[in-house]
Coordinates of C-alpha atoms and ligand atoms in Angstrom, one line a residue:
M17 CA 123.0 92.5 83.7
K18 CA 124.4 91.2 80.4
S19 CA 122.0 91.4 77.5
P20 CA 122.2 88.6 75.0
S21 CA 122.2 89.9 71.5
K22 CA 119.4 87.6 70.3
K23 CA 116.2 89.5 69.6
S24 CA 113.4 87.0 69.7
N25 CA 109.9 86.1 70.6
A26 CA 110.7 82.4 70.8
F27 CA 112.2 81.0 74.0
N28 CA 113.3 77.7 75.6
I29 CA 112.2 77.3 79.2
A30 CA 113.0 74.5 81.6
V31 CA 109.9 73.6 83.5
M32 CA 110.3 72.0 87.0
P33 CA 106.9 71.3 88.7
G34 CA 108.5 69.5 91.7
D35 CA 106.5 68.2 94.6
G36 CA 103.0 68.7 96.1
I37 CA 101.2 71.9 95.1
G38 CA 104.2 72.8 93.0
I39 CA 102.7 70.5 90.4
E40 CA 99.2 71.9 90.7
V41 CA 100.1 75.6 90.5
M42 CA 102.5 74.8 87.6
D43 CA 99.6 73.2 85.6
A44 CA 97.5 76.3 86.2
T45 CA 100.3 78.7 85.3
L46 CA 101.1 76.8 82.0
A47 CA 97.5 77.3 81.0
V48 CA 98.0 81.0 81.5
L49 CA 101.2 80.8 79.5
D50 CA 99.3 79.0 76.6
A51 CA 96.8 81.9 76.5
V52 CA 99.6 84.5 76.6
E53 CA 101.5 82.8 73.7
R54 CA 98.4 82.9 71.5
R55 CA 97.6 86.5 72.3
H56 CA 101.1 87.9 71.8
G57 CA 102.6 85.7 69.1
L58 CA 105.2 84.3 71.5
G59 CA 106.6 80.8 71.6
F60 CA 107.8 79.0 74.6
H61 CA 109.3 75.6 74.1
R62 CA 109.0 73.7 77.4
D63 CA 111.6 71.2 78.5
V64 CA 109.8 69.5 81.5
R65 CA 112.1 68.1 84.1
Q66 CA 111.2 65.9 87.1
G67 CA 112.9 66.5 90.4
G68 CA 112.4 67.0 94.1
A69 CA 111.7 64.9 97.2
H70 CA 109.5 62.3 95.6
Y71 CA 111.8 61.9 92.7
F72 CA 114.7 61.5 95.2
R73 CA 112.7 58.7 96.9
E74 CA 112.2 56.9 93.6
T75 CA 115.7 57.4 92.1
G76 CA 118.1 58.4 94.9
T77 CA 118.7 61.7 93.1
A78 CA 117.0 65.0 93.8
L79 CA 117.6 66.5 90.4
D80 CA 119.6 64.7 87.6
E81 CA 122.7 66.2 86.2
A82 CA 121.0 66.3 82.8
S83 CA 118.2 68.5 84.3
F84 CA 120.8 70.9 85.9
Q85 CA 122.3 71.2 82.4
A86 CA 118.9 71.7 80.8
A87 CA 118.3 74.5 83.4
E88 CA 121.6 76.0 82.5
K89 CA 120.9 75.9 78.8
A90 CA 117.4 77.3 79.0
D91 CA 116.5 81.0 78.5
A92 CA 114.7 80.8 81.9
I93 CA 113.5 78.3 84.4
L94 CA 110.0 78.0 85.7
F95 CA 109.9 76.2 89.0
G96 CA 107.0 75.0 91.2
A97 CA 108.2 73.9 94.6
M98 CA 110.5 71.0 95.8
G99 CA 110.7 69.3 99.2
W100 CA 108.6 67.2 101.4
P101 CA 109.0 67.1 105.2
D102 CA 108.9 63.3 105.5
I103 CA 111.6 62.7 102.9
R104 CA 115.1 63.6 104.1
Y105 CA 118.8 63.0 103.6
E106 CA 120.6 60.9 106.2
D107 CA 121.8 64.0 108.1
G108 CA 118.2 65.1 108.7
T109 CA 118.1 68.0 106.2
E110 CA 115.5 68.2 103.5
I111 CA 115.8 67.6 99.8
A112 CA 116.1 71.1 98.3
P113 CA 117.6 71.1 94.8
Q114 CA 116.4 74.7 94.4
L115 CA 119.2 75.7 96.7
D116 CA 121.7 73.8 94.5
L117 CA 120.3 75.6 91.5
R118 CA 120.8 79.0 93.2
F119 CA 124.4 78.1 94.1
R120 CA 125.3 76.5 90.8
L121 CA 123.7 79.1 88.5
R122 CA 124.9 81.9 90.9
L123 CA 121.4 83.3 91.3
Y124 CA 122.3 85.7 94.0
A125 CA 119.3 88.0 93.8
G126 CA 116.2 86.5 95.4
V127 CA 113.5 89.1 94.3
R128 CA 110.3 88.8 96.3
P129 CA 107.8 91.5 95.6
I130 CA 105.3 92.1 98.3
R131 CA 102.4 93.9 96.7
A132 CA 98.8 94.1 97.9
V133 CA 96.6 92.6 95.2
P134 CA 93.3 94.6 95.0
G135 CA 90.3 92.7 96.5
V136 CA 92.4 90.5 98.7
P137 CA 91.6 91.1 102.4
A138 CA 94.5 92.9 104.1
T139 CA 96.0 91.4 107.2
L140 CA 96.6 94.8 108.8
N141 CA 93.5 96.8 109.7
D142 CA 94.7 100.1 108.2
P143 CA 93.5 101.8 105.0
R144 CA 97.2 102.2 103.9
A145 CA 97.5 98.4 103.7
K146 CA 96.3 98.6 100.1
D147 CA 99.4 100.6 99.3
I148 CA 101.8 97.9 100.4
D149 CA 104.4 97.5 97.6
F150 CA 107.9 96.7 98.5
V151 CA 110.5 94.1 97.4
V152 CA 112.5 91.8 99.7
L153 CA 115.8 91.2 98.0
R154 CA 117.2 88.1 99.5
E155 CA 120.8 87.3 98.8
S156 CA 120.6 83.7 97.8
T157 CA 124.1 82.2 97.4
E158 CA 125.9 82.9 100.6
G159 CA 125.2 84.3 104.1
M160 CA 124.1 81.7 106.6
F161 CA 123.2 79.3 103.8
A162 CA 126.9 79.1 102.8
S163 CA 127.1 76.6 105.7
R164 CA 124.5 74.3 104.1
G165 CA 126.0 70.8 104.2
K166 CA 129.1 72.1 106.0
G167 CA 127.9 72.6 109.6
V168 CA 129.6 70.5 112.2
I169 CA 128.5 68.8 115.4
E170 CA 131.4 68.4 117.8
D171 CA 131.4 65.4 120.2
D172 CA 127.6 65.7 120.6
R173 CA 128.4 68.7 122.6
L174 CA 128.1 71.7 120.3
A175 CA 127.0 72.5 116.8
R176 CA 128.5 75.2 114.5
D177 CA 127.4 76.8 111.2
T178 CA 129.3 79.7 109.7
M179 CA 128.0 82.8 107.9
V180 CA 129.9 84.1 104.8
I181 CA 129.5 87.5 103.3
T182 CA 131.7 88.4 100.3
R183 CA 132.5 91.8 98.8
E184 CA 131.8 90.5 95.3
V185 CA 128.3 89.3 96.0
T186 CA 127.5 92.2 98.2
E187 CA 128.5 94.6 95.4
R188 CA 126.4 92.8 92.8
L189 CA 123.4 92.6 95.1
S190 CA 123.7 96.3 96.0
H191 CA 123.9 97.3 92.3
F192 CA 120.9 95.1 91.6
A193 CA 119.0 96.8 94.4
F194 CA 119.8 100.3 93.3
D195 CA 118.9 99.5 89.6
L196 CA 115.7 98.0 90.7
A197 CA 114.8 101.0 93.0
A198 CA 115.6 103.4 90.2
R199 CA 113.3 101.6 87.8
R200 CA 110.5 101.4 90.4
G201 CA 111.0 105.1 91.2
Q202 CA 110.7 106.0 87.6
R203 CA 107.5 104.0 87.3
K204 CA 106.0 105.7 90.4
G205 CA 107.4 109.2 89.6
R206 CA 109.4 109.5 92.8
K207 CA 112.9 108.8 94.1
G208 CA 113.5 105.1 94.9
T209 CA 114.8 104.0 98.3
V210 CA 117.1 101.1 99.1
T211 CA 117.2 100.1 102.8
L212 CA 119.9 97.5 103.7
V213 CA 118.6 95.2 106.5
D214 CA 121.4 93.9 108.7
K215 CA 122.7 93.4 112.2
A216 CA 125.8 95.6 111.9
N217 CA 125.6 96.6 115.5
V218 CA 126.7 93.1 116.6
F219 CA 128.4 91.2 113.8
K220 CA 131.6 92.0 111.8
S221 CA 130.2 90.3 108.7
F222 CA 127.2 92.7 108.7
A223 CA 129.4 95.8 109.4
F224 CA 131.5 94.7 106.4
M225 CA 128.3 94.2 104.3
R226 CA 127.1 97.7 105.2
S227 CA 130.4 99.4 104.3
V228 CA 130.4 97.7 100.9
F229 CA 126.7 98.6 100.4
Y230 CA 127.5 102.3 101.0
E231 CA 130.4 102.2 98.6
V232 CA 128.0 101.1 95.9
A233 CA 125.3 103.5 97.1
A234 CA 127.7 106.4 96.2
L235 CA 127.6 105.3 92.6
H236 CA 123.8 105.5 92.5
P237 CA 123.0 109.1 93.7
E238 CA 119.6 108.9 92.0
V239 CA 118.4 106.5 94.6
E240 CA 118.2 107.1 98.4
A241 CA 120.3 104.6 100.5
R242 CA 119.4 103.8 104.1
H243 CA 119.9 100.9 106.6
H244 CA 117.7 99.3 109.2
Y245 CA 118.4 96.6 111.8
I246 CA 116.7 93.3 111.2
D247 CA 114.9 93.2 114.5
A248 CA 113.6 96.8 114.1
M249 CA 112.6 95.9 110.5
A250 CA 110.5 92.9 111.8
L251 CA 108.6 95.4 113.9
D252 CA 108.3 98.1 111.2
L253 CA 107.1 95.7 108.6
V254 CA 104.1 95.1 110.8
R255 CA 103.7 98.7 111.9
R256 CA 104.2 100.6 108.6
P257 CA 105.1 98.3 105.7
W258 CA 103.7 100.8 103.1
D259 CA 106.8 103.0 103.9
F260 CA 109.4 100.6 102.4
D261 CA 110.7 100.1 98.8
V262 CA 113.6 97.8 98.1
L263 CA 115.1 95.8 101.0
P264 CA 118.3 93.9 100.3
M265 CA 119.4 91.5 103.1
E266 CA 121.4 88.4 104.0
N267 CA 120.0 85.0 102.9
L268 CA 118.5 83.8 106.2
F269 CA 117.1 87.2 107.1
G270 CA 115.5 87.2 103.6
D271 CA 114.1 83.7 104.1
I272 CA 112.2 84.8 107.2
I273 CA 111.2 88.3 106.2
S274 CA 109.8 87.2 102.8
D275 CA 107.4 84.9 104.6
L276 CA 106.5 87.8 107.0
G277 CA 105.9 89.9 103.9
A278 CA 103.6 87.3 102.3
G279 CA 101.7 87.3 105.5
L280 CA 100.9 91.0 105.0
I281 CA 99.2 90.5 101.6
G282 CA 97.0 87.4 102.1
G283 CA 99.5 84.6 102.5
M284 CA 102.0 82.6 100.6
G285 CA 99.6 82.0 97.7
F286 CA 100.0 85.6 96.6
A287 CA 103.8 85.9 96.8
P288 CA 105.8 85.5 93.6
S289 CA 109.6 85.4 93.4
A290 CA 112.5 85.3 91.0
D291 CA 116.0 84.1 91.6
I292 CA 118.2 86.2 89.3
G293 CA 121.9 86.0 88.5
D294 CA 123.9 87.8 85.8
E295 CA 123.4 84.9 83.3
H296 CA 120.3 83.0 84.5
G297 CA 116.8 83.5 86.0
L298 CA 114.6 81.1 87.8
F299 CA 111.0 82.0 88.6
Q300 CA 108.9 80.3 91.3
P301 CA 106.3 81.2 93.9
S302 CA 107.7 81.9 97.3
H303 CA 105.8 79.1 98.9
G304 CA 106.8 75.4 99.2
S305 CA 105.0 72.2 98.4
A306 CA 102.3 72.7 101.1
P307 CA 101.7 69.0 102.1
D308 CA 98.8 70.1 104.3
I309 CA 96.7 71.0 101.2
A310 CA 98.4 69.1 98.4
G311 CA 96.3 66.9 96.1
R312 CA 93.0 68.7 96.8
G313 CA 93.0 71.3 94.0
I314 CA 92.7 74.2 96.4
A315 CA 96.1 75.7 96.2
N316 CA 96.1 79.4 95.1
P317 CA 98.2 79.6 91.9
T318 CA 98.4 83.5 92.0
G319 CA 102.0 83.5 93.4
M320 CA 103.1 81.2 90.6
I321 CA 101.1 83.2 87.9
L322 CA 102.8 86.4 89.1
S323 CA 106.1 84.7 89.0
L324 CA 105.3 83.9 85.3
A325 CA 104.8 87.6 84.8
M326 CA 108.2 88.3 86.3
M327 CA 109.7 85.7 83.9
L328 CA 108.0 87.4 81.0
E329 CA 109.3 90.8 82.0
W330 CA 112.8 89.6 82.6
L331 CA 113.0 87.7 79.3
G332 CA 111.5 90.7 77.5
T333 CA 114.1 93.1 78.9
R334 CA 117.0 90.7 78.2
H335 CA 116.0 89.8 74.7
G336 CA 114.4 93.1 73.6
S337 CA 111.0 91.5 73.2
D338 CA 108.3 94.2 73.6
A339 CA 105.7 91.4 73.2
C340 CA 107.0 89.7 76.3
I341 CA 107.0 92.9 78.3
A342 CA 103.4 93.7 77.3
A343 CA 102.4 90.1 78.2
A344 CA 103.9 90.5 81.6
E345 CA 101.9 93.7 82.3
E346 CA 98.8 92.0 80.9
V347 CA 99.1 89.0 83.3
R348 CA 99.6 91.3 86.3
T349 CA 96.6 93.4 85.3
A350 CA 94.5 90.4 84.8
V351 CA 95.3 89.0 88.3
D352 CA 94.4 92.4 89.8
A353 CA 91.1 92.5 87.8
A354 CA 90.2 88.9 88.7
F355 CA 90.5 89.5 92.5
G356 CA 89.7 93.2 92.4
S357 CA 86.3 92.6 90.8
G358 CA 85.4 90.1 93.5
A359 CA 84.8 87.5 90.7
V360 CA 87.2 85.1 92.3
R361 CA 88.1 84.2 95.8
S362 CA 90.7 81.5 96.5
F363 CA 90.4 79.0 99.5
D364 CA 93.3 80.6 101.4
I365 CA 91.3 83.8 101.8
G366 CA 88.1 82.0 102.7
G367 CA 86.7 81.5 99.2
Q368 CA 85.6 78.5 97.2
D369 CA 87.7 78.9 94.0
G370 CA 90.2 76.2 93.4
T371 CA 93.5 76.3 91.5
G372 CA 91.9 75.9 88.1
A373 CA 89.1 78.4 88.7
V374 CA 91.6 81.1 89.7
A375 CA 93.7 80.5 86.6
R376 CA 90.6 80.6 84.4
A377 CA 89.5 83.9 86.0
V378 CA 92.9 85.3 85.1
I379 CA 92.9 84.0 81.6
D380 CA 89.4 85.4 81.0
R381 CA 90.7 88.9 81.9
L382 CA 93.8 88.9 79.8
G383 CA 93.7 92.0 77.6
G384 CA 91.0 93.6 79.8
S385 CA 88.1 91.5 78.5
A386 CA 85.3 90.2 80.7
Ligands
LIG648 P1 104.7 76.1 102.5 O1 105.0 77.4 101.8 O2 104.7 74.9 101.6 O3 103.4 76.2 103.3 C1 103.2 77.1 104.4 C2 101.7 77.3 104.6 O4 101.2 78.2 103.6 C3 100.9 76.0 104.6 O5 99.8 76.2 105.5 C4 100.3 76.0 103.2 O6 99.1 75.3 103.1 C5 100.1 77.5 102.9 N1 100.3 77.7 101.4 C6 101.5 77.7 100.8 N2 101.3 78.0 99.5 C7 100.0 78.1 99.3 C8 99.2 78.3 98.2 N3 99.7 78.5 96.9 N4 97.8 78.4 98.3 C9 97.3 78.3 99.6 N5 98.0 78.0 100.7 C10 99.3 77.9 100.5 O7 105.9 75.9 103.6 P2 106.2 74.7 104.5 O8 105.0 74.0 105.0 O9 107.2 75.3 105.5 O10 107.1 73.7 103.6 C11 106.5 72.5 103.0 C12 107.6 71.9 102.1 O11 108.0 72.8 101.0 C13 108.8 71.5 102.9 O12 109.3 70.3 102.4 C14 109.8 72.7 102.5 O13 111.1 72.3 102.6 C15 109.4 72.9 101.1 N6 109.7 74.3 100.6 C16 110.1 74.5 99.3 C17 110.3 75.7 98.8 C18 110.8 75.8 97.4 O14 110.7 74.9 96.6 N7 111.3 77.0 97.0 C19 110.1 76.9 99.6 C20 109.6 76.7 100.9 C21 109.4 75.4 101.4
LIG649 MG1 111.2 80.0 102.9

C-alpha cells in the first residue's frame, strides 16, 4: 500500500448514504463520528453525495460523474447502501453504483471481518462461537462479476457469463491477504494463516489463481498458506468457523460467504466491510438497503459503525495519524462494551433498541465511560 506523505488529523471524506436503511445507519454513524472528532482532535470535512436507486428514478443516473470524481478526490469514502429491488435497469439488473465504484477505483480487496461481538447471541450452539474472528477477503473487481453488463443471451436459448481471473489482481489480493494475516498474527501473538478458497479441482481459472497464490505465499514465510474448496468451506464455516483466519476468494464466492459469515455473528447488522485498493478506500456495512425494515428506525447501525472504525484505522495507518488509530480502537471497544454489558439490544437480535439508541449507547461508552 502506498503511503501518502501528508501527516494530518484533518481529512476529506465523501459521504454516500444511498437508499433505504443506508440513510438511517449513516445518520447514526455520523453522530458517532462527531463524538470521535471532538474527543480526538480530528476533523472530517464531509462531502455528502446523493446516489442510488431512488436517485436513479428521479434523475436517470445512479451516481453523477461529479460524485464519482468527489469519491476519487476524497481521502476515504463512507457509504451506506444502494439499490432497491423494484427499481431496475431495462435489462432487469439492479442499480448498483457501488460496483462501479469498486471497478473504477480499483478497490480489489473486499475486507469483511466476521467477529463475534460480546453479548450478541451466537447462531451456533457451541461455547467456541464467542471466539469467531476471521476475515472474508472478497476479490471485488473481477471474477464472475467481470461479466456484469456483458453477459449474453443467445436466441432465447442459452445464456452465458464469463469469469475472469488475472495474475495482476490475484498477486495484489494475495499480498494483501498475507500482510493482513501477519498483522493479525502479531496482535494475537501467533502465526497468521491465509486459506485460499477456490474450486481448483474443476476450473482452470481457479487452478491458475491457486498457482499464483502459492507464488506469493513463498514471499511471506511468516504466514501459513493453505487452500480449501469452496463447498467444503461452506460446510466448515458452519462446523468450525473459529478455526479460520484470513480467507481470500473470488468475487462471487466472497459475496455468498460473507453473508454466511454475517449469519454466524448475529446477522447483517453486525457485519462491517471495507473495499480497499492501492489508492482508495470505501467503507460500508456488508448489508444492503433492507426494504423490509427501512423507514422504521429499527435498523442496527453496528455494521456501519464498525465500518467507520475500519475507515479510521485505514486513514490513521496511511496518514500516520495516531489519533485516528486510537479513535478506531475506541469505537470498536465501545461497541463491544455497549452490547457486552447487556445495556443495548437491537431489534435484529430480539431487542427494542432502534438505530439511534444503539448509536447513543456506543457514544456513551467512547473512552470507557459509563
Ligand atoms: P439486505 O442486506 O438489505 O437485507 C437482508 C436481510 O437482512 C433483510 O431481512 C434485512 O432486514 C436484514 N438486515 C440487513 N441489514 C440490517 C441491519 N442493519 N439491521 C437489521 N437487519 C438488517 O439484502 P437484500 O434484501 O438482499 O437487498 C436489499 C437491497 O439492497 C437490494 O436492492 C440489493 O441490491 C441492495 N444491496 C446493496 C448492497 C450495497 O449497497 N453494498 C449490498 C447488498 C444488497
Ligand atoms: Mg451481498
